[in-house]
């Protein structure tokens, strides 16, 4: 069974940093493209970042470009999101999501999410 | 970016009745080389992550009841629940994966 377990969220002041992790199991992690998707409290869904199966290709939403960095360690079956210069509008539940189509952006399976709160 | 617009924002339907949710994209998500619509539907219940219901606009994910159906092509898509059950109460989202992914704003489905 596919499992994605996020961790690393918490309360941070504006301008601060956090590193999110996503531990994957139940599938061959190194074969799949992965993304981070976020959901502000009571709001809709926003794609944040994508990484190819090898880690060689990365894309970011304009709202986080230059502040967030996605990475992965296929030996550890783990996905990461380094978040710097955090802003109040980054407050959200952050999900890691596994691609299911080979297109990169079909979010076939999701974790339960980790909550990031940016506030002074 | 492709803008996804759902209608209605909320919907109340009686148990056993049909529920219809629409999704419109600001440009076509039909890829001509493979004739596939890069459109997915998700169901999200409170406190849970989104669950994939349909991809390629009308391909039902394994385990999704057949009272759910997805249809449409190009820019106009529909999610239909033929006979609403209590467990279908949720927020439903469409998403395009033709380009940088974007989601509809969501449709909240309730029991009348």
Short mmCIF file of C-alpha atoms in Angstrom, two decimals:
data_model
loop_
_atom_site.label_atom_id
_atom_site.label_comp_id
_atom_site.label_asym_id
_atom_site.label_seq_id
_atom_site.Cartn_x
_atom_site.Cartn_y
_atom_site.Cartn_z
CA UNK A 1 0.00 0.00 0.00
CA UNK A 2 1.27 3.44 -0.93
CA UNK A 3 2.04 5.57 2.13
CA UNK A 4 3.25 9.16 2.23
CA UNK A 5 3.95 10.65 5.65
CA UNK A 6 4.81 14.32 5.94
CA UNK A 7 6.60 15.92 8.88
CA UNK A 8 8.46 19.08 9.83
CA UNK A 9 5.63 21.59 10.01
CA UNK A 10 5.18 24.02 12.85
CA UNK A 11 4.87 27.63 13.93
CA UNK A 12 7.51 29.98 12.58
CA UNK A 13 7.93 33.75 12.51
CA UNK A 14 7.80 35.71 9.26
CA UNK A 15 11.19 35.53 7.57
CA UNK A 16 11.98 32.20 9.20
CA UNK A 17 12.71 28.80 7.70
CA UNK A 18 11.35 25.26 7.88
CA UNK A 19 12.25 21.99 6.21
CA UNK A 20 9.43 19.62 5.41
CA UNK A 21 9.97 15.92 4.84
CA UNK A 22 7.84 13.23 3.22
CA UNK A 23 8.63 9.57 3.88
CA UNK A 24 7.40 7.28 1.13
CA UNK A 25 6.70 3.56 1.25
CA UNK A 26 4.76 0.89 -0.60
CA UNK A 27 6.10 1.77 -4.05
CA UNK A 28 9.39 2.21 -5.88
CA UNK A 29 9.95 5.84 -4.93
CA UNK A 30 12.81 6.38 -7.37
CA UNK A 31 10.51 5.71 -10.33
CA UNK A 32 8.01 8.45 -9.58
CA UNK A 33 7.76 12.18 -10.00
CA UNK A 34 6.61 13.97 -6.85
CA UNK A 35 5.09 17.30 -5.90
CA UNK A 36 4.20 19.45 -2.92
CA UNK A 37 0.68 20.88 -2.86
CA UNK A 38 -0.65 23.20 -0.16
CA UNK A 39 -4.04 24.18 1.19
CA UNK A 40 -4.55 27.30 3.25
CA UNK A 41 -7.04 26.86 6.11
CA UNK A 42 -10.54 26.59 4.70
CA UNK A 43 -9.28 27.32 1.19
CA UNK A 44 -8.56 25.54 -2.06
CA UNK A 45 -5.54 23.68 -3.35
CA UNK A 46 -2.35 25.24 -4.73
CA UNK A 47 0.47 23.33 -6.37
CA UNK A 48 3.81 24.44 -4.91
CA UNK A 49 6.66 22.47 -6.47
CA UNK A 50 7.55 19.45 -8.64
CA UNK A 51 10.59 17.21 -8.86
CA UNK A 52 11.38 14.56 -11.45
CA UNK A 53 12.13 10.96 -10.47
CA UNK A 54 15.89 11.50 -10.61
CA UNK A 55 15.78 14.97 -9.09
CA UNK A 56 17.30 16.57 -12.17
CA UNK A 57 14.24 18.69 -13.00
CA UNK A 58 12.43 20.96 -10.57
CA UNK A 59 9.62 23.45 -11.00
CA UNK A 60 8.07 25.98 -8.66
CA UNK A 61 4.95 28.07 -8.42
CA UNK A 62 5.67 31.77 -8.91
CA UNK A 63 4.48 32.41 -5.35
CA UNK A 64 7.40 30.43 -3.87
CA UNK A 65 10.10 30.71 -6.54
CA UNK A 66 13.41 31.81 -5.08
CA UNK A 67 12.31 31.01 -1.51
CA UNK A 68 11.49 27.27 -1.55
CA UNK A 69 13.70 24.39 -2.72
CA UNK A 70 12.44 20.89 -3.45
CA UNK A 71 14.77 17.90 -3.23
CA UNK A 72 14.67 14.14 -2.82
CA UNK A 73 16.85 11.30 -1.57
CA UNK A 74 15.91 8.15 -3.47
CA UNK A 75 18.13 6.02 -1.24
CA UNK A 76 16.07 7.13 1.75
CA UNK A 77 12.70 7.16 -0.08
CA UNK A 78 12.23 10.74 1.02
CA UNK A 79 11.05 14.03 -0.43
CA UNK A 80 11.90 17.42 1.05
CA UNK A 81 10.84 21.05 0.86
CA UNK A 82 13.20 23.69 2.23
CA UNK A 83 11.17 26.80 2.93
CA UNK A 84 13.01 30.09 3.51
CA UNK A 85 11.86 33.69 3.93
CA UNK A 86 8.46 32.47 5.04
CA UNK A 87 5.49 34.81 4.82
CA UNK A 88 2.09 34.76 6.56
CA UNK A 89 0.50 33.80 3.24
CA UNK A 90 2.54 30.57 3.26
CA UNK A 91 0.41 29.35 6.17
CA UNK A 92 -1.17 26.12 4.97
CA UNK A 93 -1.37 22.36 5.22
CA UNK A 94 1.40 21.02 3.00
CA UNK A 95 0.82 17.72 1.23
CA UNK A 96 3.30 15.60 -0.66
CA UNK A 97 1.73 13.91 -3.68
CA UNK A 98 2.79 11.10 -5.98
CA UNK A 99 2.30 11.28 -9.71
CA UNK A 100 0.28 8.51 -11.29
CA UNK A 101 0.32 9.17 -14.99
CA UNK A 102 3.82 9.91 -16.10
CA UNK A 103 2.67 13.42 -16.91
CA UNK A 104 4.15 14.58 -13.64
CA UNK A 105 1.12 16.36 -12.32
CA UNK A 106 -1.59 13.75 -11.83
CA UNK A 107 -1.73 13.54 -8.04
CA UNK A 108 -2.56 9.90 -7.61
CA UNK A 109 -1.81 9.57 -3.89
CA UNK A 110 -1.49 12.16 -1.14
CA UNK A 111 -0.09 12.18 2.37
CA UNK A 112 -2.07 13.44 5.35
CA UNK A 113 -0.22 16.75 5.31
CA UNK A 114 1.87 18.79 7.74
CA UNK A 115 0.71 22.19 8.99
CA UNK A 116 2.88 25.27 8.56
CA UNK A 117 1.85 28.42 10.43
CA UNK A 118 3.71 31.67 9.79
CA UNK A 119 2.91 34.29 12.39
CA UNK A 120 4.60 36.68 14.78
CA UNK B 1 -1.73 29.61 -16.07
CA UNK B 2 -4.93 27.79 -16.94
CA UNK B 3 -7.78 28.97 -14.73
CA UNK B 4 -10.25 26.34 -13.58
CA UNK B 5 -13.73 27.50 -12.63
CA UNK B 6 -16.24 25.23 -10.95
CA UNK B 7 -19.97 25.68 -10.62
CA UNK B 8 -21.80 25.82 -8.39
CA UNK B 9 -19.73 26.76 -5.33
CA UNK B 10 -22.11 24.72 -3.18
CA UNK B 11 -24.86 22.26 -3.84
CA UNK B 12 -27.53 20.61 -1.69
CA UNK B 13 -29.10 17.44 -3.05
CA UNK B 14 -31.55 14.96 -1.53
CA UNK B 15 -30.40 11.43 -0.81
CA UNK B 16 -30.87 9.25 -3.87
CA UNK B 17 -31.02 12.21 -6.24
CA UNK B 18 -28.52 13.24 -8.91
CA UNK B 19 -25.74 15.71 -8.22
CA UNK B 20 -23.91 17.49 -11.03
CA UNK B 21 -20.77 19.58 -10.70
CA UNK B 22 -19.28 21.52 -13.60
CA UNK B 23 -15.71 22.54 -14.29
CA UNK B 24 -14.55 24.90 -17.02
CA UNK B 25 -10.96 25.55 -18.04
CA UNK B 26 -9.76 28.85 -19.50
CA UNK B 27 -8.12 26.96 -22.36
CA UNK B 28 -8.39 23.47 -23.74
CA UNK B 29 -6.76 20.65 -21.75
CA UNK B 30 -7.15 18.19 -24.62
CA UNK B 31 -3.75 17.09 -25.87
CA UNK B 32 -4.16 16.46 -29.59
CA UNK B 33 -1.28 14.00 -29.98
CA UNK B 34 -2.92 11.40 -27.72
CA UNK B 35 -6.52 12.69 -27.68
CA UNK B 36 -6.54 12.75 -23.88
CA UNK B 37 -8.04 15.37 -21.63
CA UNK B 38 -5.63 16.22 -18.81
CA UNK B 39 -8.38 16.69 -16.25
CA UNK B 40 -8.82 15.05 -12.84
CA UNK B 41 -11.52 15.09 -10.18
CA UNK B 42 -10.89 14.81 -6.42
CA UNK B 43 -13.09 14.31 -3.40
CA UNK B 44 -12.03 15.80 -0.07
CA UNK B 45 -13.78 14.99 3.18
CA UNK B 46 -13.14 17.02 6.35
CA UNK B 47 -9.76 16.34 7.91
CA UNK B 48 -8.65 14.16 5.00
CA UNK B 49 -6.40 14.72 2.00
CA UNK B 50 -7.93 14.85 -1.46
CA UNK B 51 -8.78 11.48 -2.98
CA UNK B 52 -8.47 10.94 -6.73
CA UNK B 53 -11.79 9.97 -8.33
CA UNK B 54 -11.20 10.38 -12.07
CA UNK B 55 -8.31 11.08 -14.41
CA UNK B 56 -8.20 11.64 -18.17
CA UNK B 57 -11.58 13.26 -17.43
CA UNK B 58 -13.54 10.01 -17.37
CA UNK B 59 -11.31 7.16 -16.19
CA UNK B 60 -12.56 6.04 -12.81
CA UNK B 61 -9.92 5.36 -10.18
CA UNK B 62 -9.97 1.87 -8.70
CA UNK B 63 -12.45 1.55 -5.86
CA UNK B 64 -14.59 4.54 -6.80
CA UNK B 65 -18.29 3.56 -6.86
CA UNK B 66 -19.91 3.47 -10.27
CA UNK B 67 -22.57 5.97 -9.21
CA UNK B 68 -19.79 8.50 -9.89
CA UNK B 69 -19.07 9.43 -13.50
CA UNK B 70 -16.84 11.95 -15.23
CA UNK B 71 -17.41 13.43 -18.66
CA UNK B 72 -16.50 16.27 -20.98
CA UNK B 73 -13.75 17.32 -23.31
CA UNK B 74 -11.71 20.37 -24.25
CA UNK B 75 -12.75 23.07 -21.80
CA UNK B 76 -16.00 21.80 -20.27
CA UNK B 77 -16.24 18.91 -17.82
CA UNK B 78 -18.81 17.38 -15.49
CA UNK B 79 -18.74 15.18 -12.42
CA UNK B 80 -22.02 13.39 -11.82
CA UNK B 81 -23.20 11.38 -8.86
CA UNK B 82 -26.23 9.46 -10.08
CA UNK B 83 -27.76 8.66 -6.70
CA UNK B 84 -26.38 10.65 -3.78
CA UNK B 85 -25.38 8.72 -0.68
CA UNK B 86 -24.66 10.19 2.75
CA UNK B 87 -20.98 9.30 2.46
CA UNK B 88 -20.66 11.47 -0.66
CA UNK B 89 -20.85 14.67 1.39
CA UNK B 90 -17.53 16.36 0.65
CA UNK B 91 -15.83 19.11 -1.30
CA UNK B 92 -15.07 18.21 -4.90
CA UNK B 93 -12.21 19.73 -6.90
CA UNK B 94 -11.27 19.55 -10.55
CA UNK B 95 -7.63 19.90 -11.59
CA UNK B 96 -5.89 20.25 -14.93
CA UNK B 97 -2.52 18.60 -15.45
CA UNK B 98 -2.06 19.72 -19.06
CA UNK B 99 0.40 22.35 -17.89
CA UNK B 100 1.50 23.79 -14.56
CA UNK B 101 -1.26 22.29 -12.43
CA UNK B 102 -4.19 24.36 -11.26
CA UNK B 103 -7.31 23.48 -9.33
CA UNK B 104 -10.89 24.65 -9.34
CA UNK B 105 -12.05 26.51 -6.26
CA UNK B 106 -14.07 23.52 -5.04
CA UNK B 107 -17.75 22.64 -4.80
CA UNK B 108 -19.21 21.81 -1.41
CA UNK B 109 -21.80 19.05 -1.68
CA UNK B 110 -24.34 18.66 1.12
CA UNK B 111 -27.50 16.73 1.82
CA UNK B 112 -30.79 18.62 1.37
#
